[in-house]
Amino acid sequence: MKTWGITNAGLVRSENQDAYAVFQTGAFHAAVVCDGMGGTNGGRVASAIAVSRFEEELRSALRDNMTAAQVRQAMLSAIACANDAIRQEAARNAEYQHMGTTLVCAVTRPDMAIIGNIGDSRAYHVGKGGIRQVTKDHSLVQMMVDRGDLTPEVAKSYPGKNFITRAIGTETTVLCDIFHLDVGKGDYLLLCSDGLSNLLDDQEILFEVVHGVYKQNCCKRLLNIAKNRGAPDNVTAILLMNI
């Protein structure tokens, strides 16, 4: 597995409240993207805590001979620990009382990938069949799309698009969606915050991932497109390539 990542404050926000990590432990490669919320400092603190604690817990839990079910449980435990760590910090500091963060993560081996998601940061799978959004946004706008009140096209620019219905750190327990994928040689996974996915459609992402000559520059190219479109939010992207 080859991996690349990038994060940037964008062109409007003065602070980058996104955080990410890409790491290898034994036979596994893992990645996580968090997009914080909760005031001037709270979002930055929440995303940083979530990424750090998630990585720490997964590194200690993963073993090469684990089954997919065991990997799934290790991921859920790491997310629960991240949730607790944010809540504990918020309890110690009133300034962080309402902080929280989205989280999207992937744990991969050459034969499989397990994706976890809370909030509206996303995971995409790019393979022989094209691009597919693996995760589903936990947002009010997505609920309206599911009910048939909005089309996906209208939802892209609908007011209140960023109101999320799930987050890490805001409740004592957190409900995480888990997805199991079969990945083939040459397949890609892209994890990103909504600062990217709000500005690029699936086919644009597919083109940059598949047709870009230098894969190590893919995340930077995606960031540059977001900047050329104003980048009103923080932008984070991680690309994983199954070699």
GROMACS .gro file of C-alpha atoms in nm:
model
  243
    1MET     CA    1   0.000   0.000   0.000
    2LYS     CA    2   0.124   0.347  -0.090
    3THR     CA    3  -0.021   0.646   0.093
    4TRP     CA    4  -0.021   1.024   0.059
    5GLY     CA    5  -0.195   1.300   0.251
    6ILE     CA    6  -0.239   1.676   0.268
    7THR     CA    7  -0.427   1.932   0.477
    8ASN     CA    8  -0.470   2.305   0.431
    9ALA     CA    9  -0.670   2.585   0.595
   10GLY     CA   10  -0.814   2.692   0.259
   11LEU     CA   11  -0.855   3.053   0.148
   12VAL     CA   12  -1.115   3.184   0.395
   13ARG     CA   13  -1.067   3.022   0.735
   14SER     CA   14  -0.788   3.161   0.953
   15GLU     CA   15  -0.737   2.829   1.132
   16ASN     CA   16  -0.716   2.472   1.011
   17GLN     CA   17  -0.952   2.260   1.223
   18ASP     CA   18  -0.896   1.948   1.014
   19ALA     CA   19  -0.646   1.683   1.122
   20TYR     CA   20  -0.528   1.357   0.969
   21ALA     CA   21  -0.288   1.068   1.014
   22VAL     CA   22  -0.157   0.790   0.791
   23PHE     CA   23   0.037   0.508   0.952
   24GLN     CA   24   0.146   0.145   0.918
   25THR     CA   25   0.138  -0.114   1.191
   26GLY     CA   26   0.242  -0.467   1.099
   27ALA     CA   27   0.053  -0.586   0.792
   28PHE     CA   28  -0.195  -0.299   0.813
   29HIS     CA   29  -0.203   0.051   0.672
   30ALA     CA   30  -0.447   0.289   0.837
   31ALA     CA   31  -0.568   0.642   0.775
   32VAL     CA   32  -0.801   0.884   0.951
   33VAL     CA   33  -0.942   1.228   0.868
   34CYS     CA   34  -1.122   1.448   1.123
   35ASP     CA   35  -1.297   1.781   1.066
   36GLY     CA   36  -1.344   1.962   1.397
   37MET     CA   37  -1.625   2.185   1.519
   38GLY     CA   38  -1.698   2.386   1.830
   39GLY     CA   39  -1.572   2.743   1.836
   40THR     CA   40  -1.245   2.911   1.756
   41ASN     CA   41  -1.024   2.659   1.933
   42GLY     CA   42  -1.257   2.370   2.008
   43GLY     CA   43  -1.267   2.223   1.659
   44ARG     CA   44  -0.890   2.221   1.627
   45VAL     CA   45  -0.851   2.057   1.968
   46ALA     CA   46  -1.122   1.797   1.904
   47SER     CA   47  -0.986   1.683   1.569
   48ALA     CA   48  -0.630   1.666   1.702
   49ILE     CA   49  -0.736   1.458   2.003
   50ALA     CA   50  -0.944   1.224   1.788
   51VAL     CA   51  -0.666   1.157   1.539
   52SER     CA   52  -0.401   1.106   1.806
   53ARG     CA   53  -0.608   0.876   2.024
   54PHE     CA   54  -0.743   0.677   1.729
   55GLU     CA   55  -0.390   0.607   1.604
   56GLU     CA   56  -0.261   0.523   1.952
   57GLU     CA   57  -0.538   0.273   2.020
   58LEU     CA   58  -0.522   0.105   1.679
   59ARG     CA   59  -0.145   0.063   1.695
   60SER     CA   60  -0.178  -0.118   2.025
   61ALA     CA   61  -0.473  -0.335   1.917
   62LEU     CA   62  -0.399  -0.456   1.563
   63ARG     CA   63  -0.234  -0.794   1.506
   64ASP     CA   64  -0.142  -0.935   1.165
   65ASN     CA   65  -0.353  -1.251   1.199
   66MET     CA   66  -0.676  -1.072   1.291
   67THR     CA   67  -1.000  -1.159   1.113
   68ALA     CA   68  -1.207  -0.885   0.950
   69ALA     CA   69  -1.448  -0.900   1.244
   70GLN     CA   70  -1.162  -0.848   1.489
   71VAL     CA   71  -1.027  -0.555   1.289
   72ARG     CA   72  -1.375  -0.404   1.288
   73GLN     CA   73  -1.394  -0.433   1.665
   74ALA     CA   74  -1.049  -0.279   1.707
   75MET     CA   75  -1.160   0.015   1.492
   76LEU     CA   76  -1.479   0.065   1.693
   77SER     CA   77  -1.284   0.051   2.019
   78ALA     CA   78  -1.037   0.311   1.891
   79ILE     CA   79  -1.324   0.540   1.792
   80ALA     CA   80  -1.488   0.496   2.133
   81CYS     CA   81  -1.159   0.589   2.302
   82ALA     CA   82  -1.131   0.899   2.084
   83ASN     CA   83  -1.486   0.995   2.180
   84ASP     CA   84  -1.409   0.956   2.551
   85ALA     CA   85  -1.085   1.155   2.523
   86ILE     CA   86  -1.263   1.452   2.365
   87ARG     CA   87  -1.536   1.448   2.627
   88GLN     CA   88  -1.281   1.433   2.908
   89GLU     CA   89  -1.095   1.734   2.769
   90ALA     CA   90  -1.422   1.925   2.730
   91ALA     CA   91  -1.509   1.851   3.093
   92ARG     CA   92  -1.177   1.999   3.204
   93ASN     CA   93  -1.208   2.320   3.004
   94ALA     CA   94  -1.531   2.518   2.964
   95GLU     CA   95  -1.398   2.675   2.645
   96TYR     CA   96  -1.420   2.333   2.479
   97GLN     CA   97  -1.761   2.237   2.616
   98HIS     CA   98  -1.935   2.194   2.280
   99MET     CA   99  -1.646   2.070   2.070
  100GLY     CA  100  -1.662   1.765   1.849
  101THR     CA  101  -1.539   1.631   1.518
  102THR     CA  102  -1.628   1.419   1.221
  103LEU     CA  103  -1.419   1.108   1.162
  104VAL     CA  104  -1.365   0.889   0.860
  105CYS     CA  105  -1.106   0.612   0.873
  106ALA     CA  106  -0.973   0.313   0.685
  107VAL     CA  107  -0.780   0.006   0.798
  108THR     CA  108  -0.641  -0.192   0.506
  109ARG     CA  109  -0.454  -0.507   0.411
  110PRO     CA  110  -0.382  -0.611   0.051
  111ASP     CA  111  -0.701  -0.821   0.050
  112MET     CA  112  -0.946  -0.595   0.229
  113ALA     CA  113  -1.037  -0.254   0.362
  114ILE     CA  114  -1.261  -0.163   0.653
  115ILE     CA  115  -1.403   0.189   0.655
  116GLY     CA  116  -1.559   0.372   0.949
  117ASN     CA  117  -1.755   0.698   0.934
  118ILE     CA  118  -1.918   0.951   1.167
  119GLY     CA  119  -2.031   1.284   1.022
  120ASP     CA  120  -1.985   1.416   0.670
  121SER     CA  121  -1.620   1.349   0.595
  122ARG     CA  122  -1.611   1.088   0.320
  123ALA     CA  123  -1.442   0.778   0.183
  124TYR     CA  124  -1.437   0.694  -0.189
  125HIS     CA  125  -1.330   0.370  -0.357
  126VAL     CA  126  -1.176   0.390  -0.705
  127GLY     CA  127  -1.143   0.061  -0.892
  128LYS     CA  128  -1.200  -0.097  -1.232
  129GLY     CA  129  -1.567  -0.005  -1.216
  130GLY     CA  130  -1.499   0.364  -1.158
  131ILE     CA  131  -1.555   0.568  -0.844
  132ARG     CA  132  -1.800   0.498  -0.564
  133GLN     CA  133  -1.876   0.699  -0.253
  134VAL     CA  134  -1.847   0.437   0.022
  135THR     CA  135  -1.971   0.642   0.315
  136LYS     CA  136  -2.300   0.821   0.360
  137ASP     CA  137  -2.309   1.168   0.512
  138HIS     CA  138  -2.467   1.201   0.855
  139SER     CA  139  -2.625   1.539   0.785
  140LEU     CA  140  -2.964   1.709   0.779
  141VAL     CA  141  -2.935   1.764   0.405
  142GLN     CA  142  -2.863   1.394   0.344
  143MET     CA  143  -3.175   1.310   0.547
  144MET     CA  144  -3.374   1.539   0.319
  145VAL     CA  145  -3.227   1.366   0.013
  146ASP     CA  146  -3.319   1.025   0.159
  147ARG     CA  147  -3.678   1.142   0.213
  148GLY     CA  148  -3.699   1.270  -0.144
  149ASP     CA  149  -3.730   1.636  -0.037
  150LEU     CA  150  -3.409   1.732  -0.222
  151THR     CA  151  -3.226   1.598  -0.523
  152PRO     CA  152  -2.854   1.524  -0.479
  153GLU     CA  153  -2.779   1.810  -0.719
  154VAL     CA  154  -2.975   2.067  -0.517
  155ALA     CA  155  -2.830   1.930  -0.195
  156LYS     CA  156  -2.477   2.031  -0.299
  157SER     CA  157  -2.557   2.401  -0.248
  158TYR     CA  158  -2.852   2.384  -0.009
  159PRO     CA  159  -2.835   2.619   0.296
  160GLY     CA  160  -2.734   2.438   0.613
  161LYS     CA  161  -2.553   2.168   0.420
  162ASN     CA  162  -2.291   2.138   0.694
  163PHE     CA  163  -2.533   2.065   0.980
  164ILE     CA  164  -2.428   1.714   1.082
  165THR     CA  165  -2.634   1.465   1.281
  166ARG     CA  166  -2.346   1.260   1.425
  167ALA     CA  167  -2.008   1.359   1.563
  168ILE     CA  168  -1.727   1.234   1.785
  169GLY     CA  169  -1.722   1.387   2.133
  170THR     CA  170  -2.076   1.524   2.157
  171GLU     CA  171  -2.246   1.221   2.319
  172THR     CA  172  -2.140   0.954   2.568
  173THR     CA  173  -2.161   0.691   2.295
  174VAL     CA  174  -2.116   0.732   1.923
  175LEU     CA  175  -2.277   0.535   1.641
  176CYS     CA  176  -2.034   0.456   1.362
  177ASP     CA  177  -2.114   0.318   1.017
  178ILE     CA  178  -1.876   0.037   0.914
  179PHE     CA  179  -1.814  -0.080   0.557
  180HIS     CA  180  -1.618  -0.390   0.446
  181LEU     CA  181  -1.458  -0.369   0.102
  182ASP     CA  182  -1.273  -0.613  -0.120
  183VAL     CA  183  -0.985  -0.423  -0.276
  184GLY     CA  184  -0.789  -0.532  -0.579
  185LYS     CA  185  -0.441  -0.451  -0.697
  186GLY     CA  186  -0.434  -0.097  -0.830
  187ASP     CA  187  -0.746   0.010  -0.641
  188TYR     CA  188  -0.752   0.341  -0.452
  189LEU     CA  189  -0.920   0.476  -0.141
  190LEU     CA  190  -0.963   0.848  -0.094
  191LEU     CA  191  -1.056   0.993   0.247
  192CYS     CA  192  -1.143   1.362   0.263
  193SER     CA  193  -1.311   1.636   0.461
  194ASP     CA  194  -1.612   1.820   0.319
  195GLY     CA  195  -1.388   2.111   0.226
  196LEU     CA  196  -1.289   1.895  -0.071
  197SER     CA  197  -1.605   1.697  -0.145
  198ASN     CA  198  -1.823   2.011  -0.144
  199LEU     CA  199  -1.622   2.154  -0.434
  200LEU     CA  200  -1.547   1.853  -0.655
  201ASP     CA  201  -1.789   1.600  -0.796
  202ASP     CA  202  -1.715   1.228  -0.817
  203GLN     CA  203  -1.601   1.231  -1.179
  204GLU     CA  204  -1.355   1.512  -1.116
  205ILE     CA  205  -1.205   1.317  -0.826
  206LEU     CA  206  -1.192   1.004  -1.043
  207PHE     CA  207  -1.007   1.187  -1.320
  208GLU     CA  208  -0.740   1.324  -1.085
  209VAL     CA  209  -0.687   0.989  -0.912
  210VAL     CA  210  -0.675   0.771  -1.224
  211HIS     CA  211  -0.527   0.997  -1.490
  212GLY     CA  212  -0.279   1.202  -1.289
  213VAL     CA  213   0.073   1.103  -1.394
  214TYR     CA  214   0.236   1.135  -1.053
  215LYS     CA  215   0.019   0.975  -0.785
  216GLN     CA  216   0.224   1.139  -0.509
  217ASN     CA  217   0.092   1.475  -0.633
  218CYS     CA  218  -0.275   1.373  -0.650
  219CYS     CA  219  -0.375   1.518  -0.313
  220LYS     CA  220  -0.201   1.845  -0.397
  221ARG     CA  221  -0.381   1.862  -0.732
  222LEU     CA  222  -0.715   1.811  -0.558
  223LEU     CA  223  -0.628   2.083  -0.308
  224ASN     CA  224  -0.532   2.321  -0.588
  225ILE     CA  225  -0.867   2.265  -0.759
  226ALA     CA  226  -1.045   2.345  -0.432
  227LYS     CA  227  -0.836   2.662  -0.397
  228ASN     CA  228  -0.914   2.765  -0.752
  229ARG     CA  229  -1.282   2.743  -0.654
  230GLY     CA  230  -1.239   2.960  -0.346
  231ALA     CA  231  -1.169   2.694  -0.080
  232PRO     CA  232  -1.406   2.846   0.180
  233ASP     CA  233  -1.338   2.560   0.424
  234ASN     CA  234  -1.037   2.360   0.541
  235VAL     CA  235  -0.933   2.092   0.291
  236THR     CA  236  -0.789   1.751   0.379
  237ALA     CA  237  -0.731   1.447   0.157
  238ILE     CA  238  -0.561   1.110   0.195
  239LEU     CA  239  -0.500   0.876  -0.097
  240LEU     CA  240  -0.421   0.507  -0.048
  241MET     CA  241  -0.314   0.290  -0.343
  242ASN     CA  242  -0.318  -0.090  -0.322
  243ILE     CA  243   0.001  -0.202  -0.498
   0.00000   0.00000   0.00000
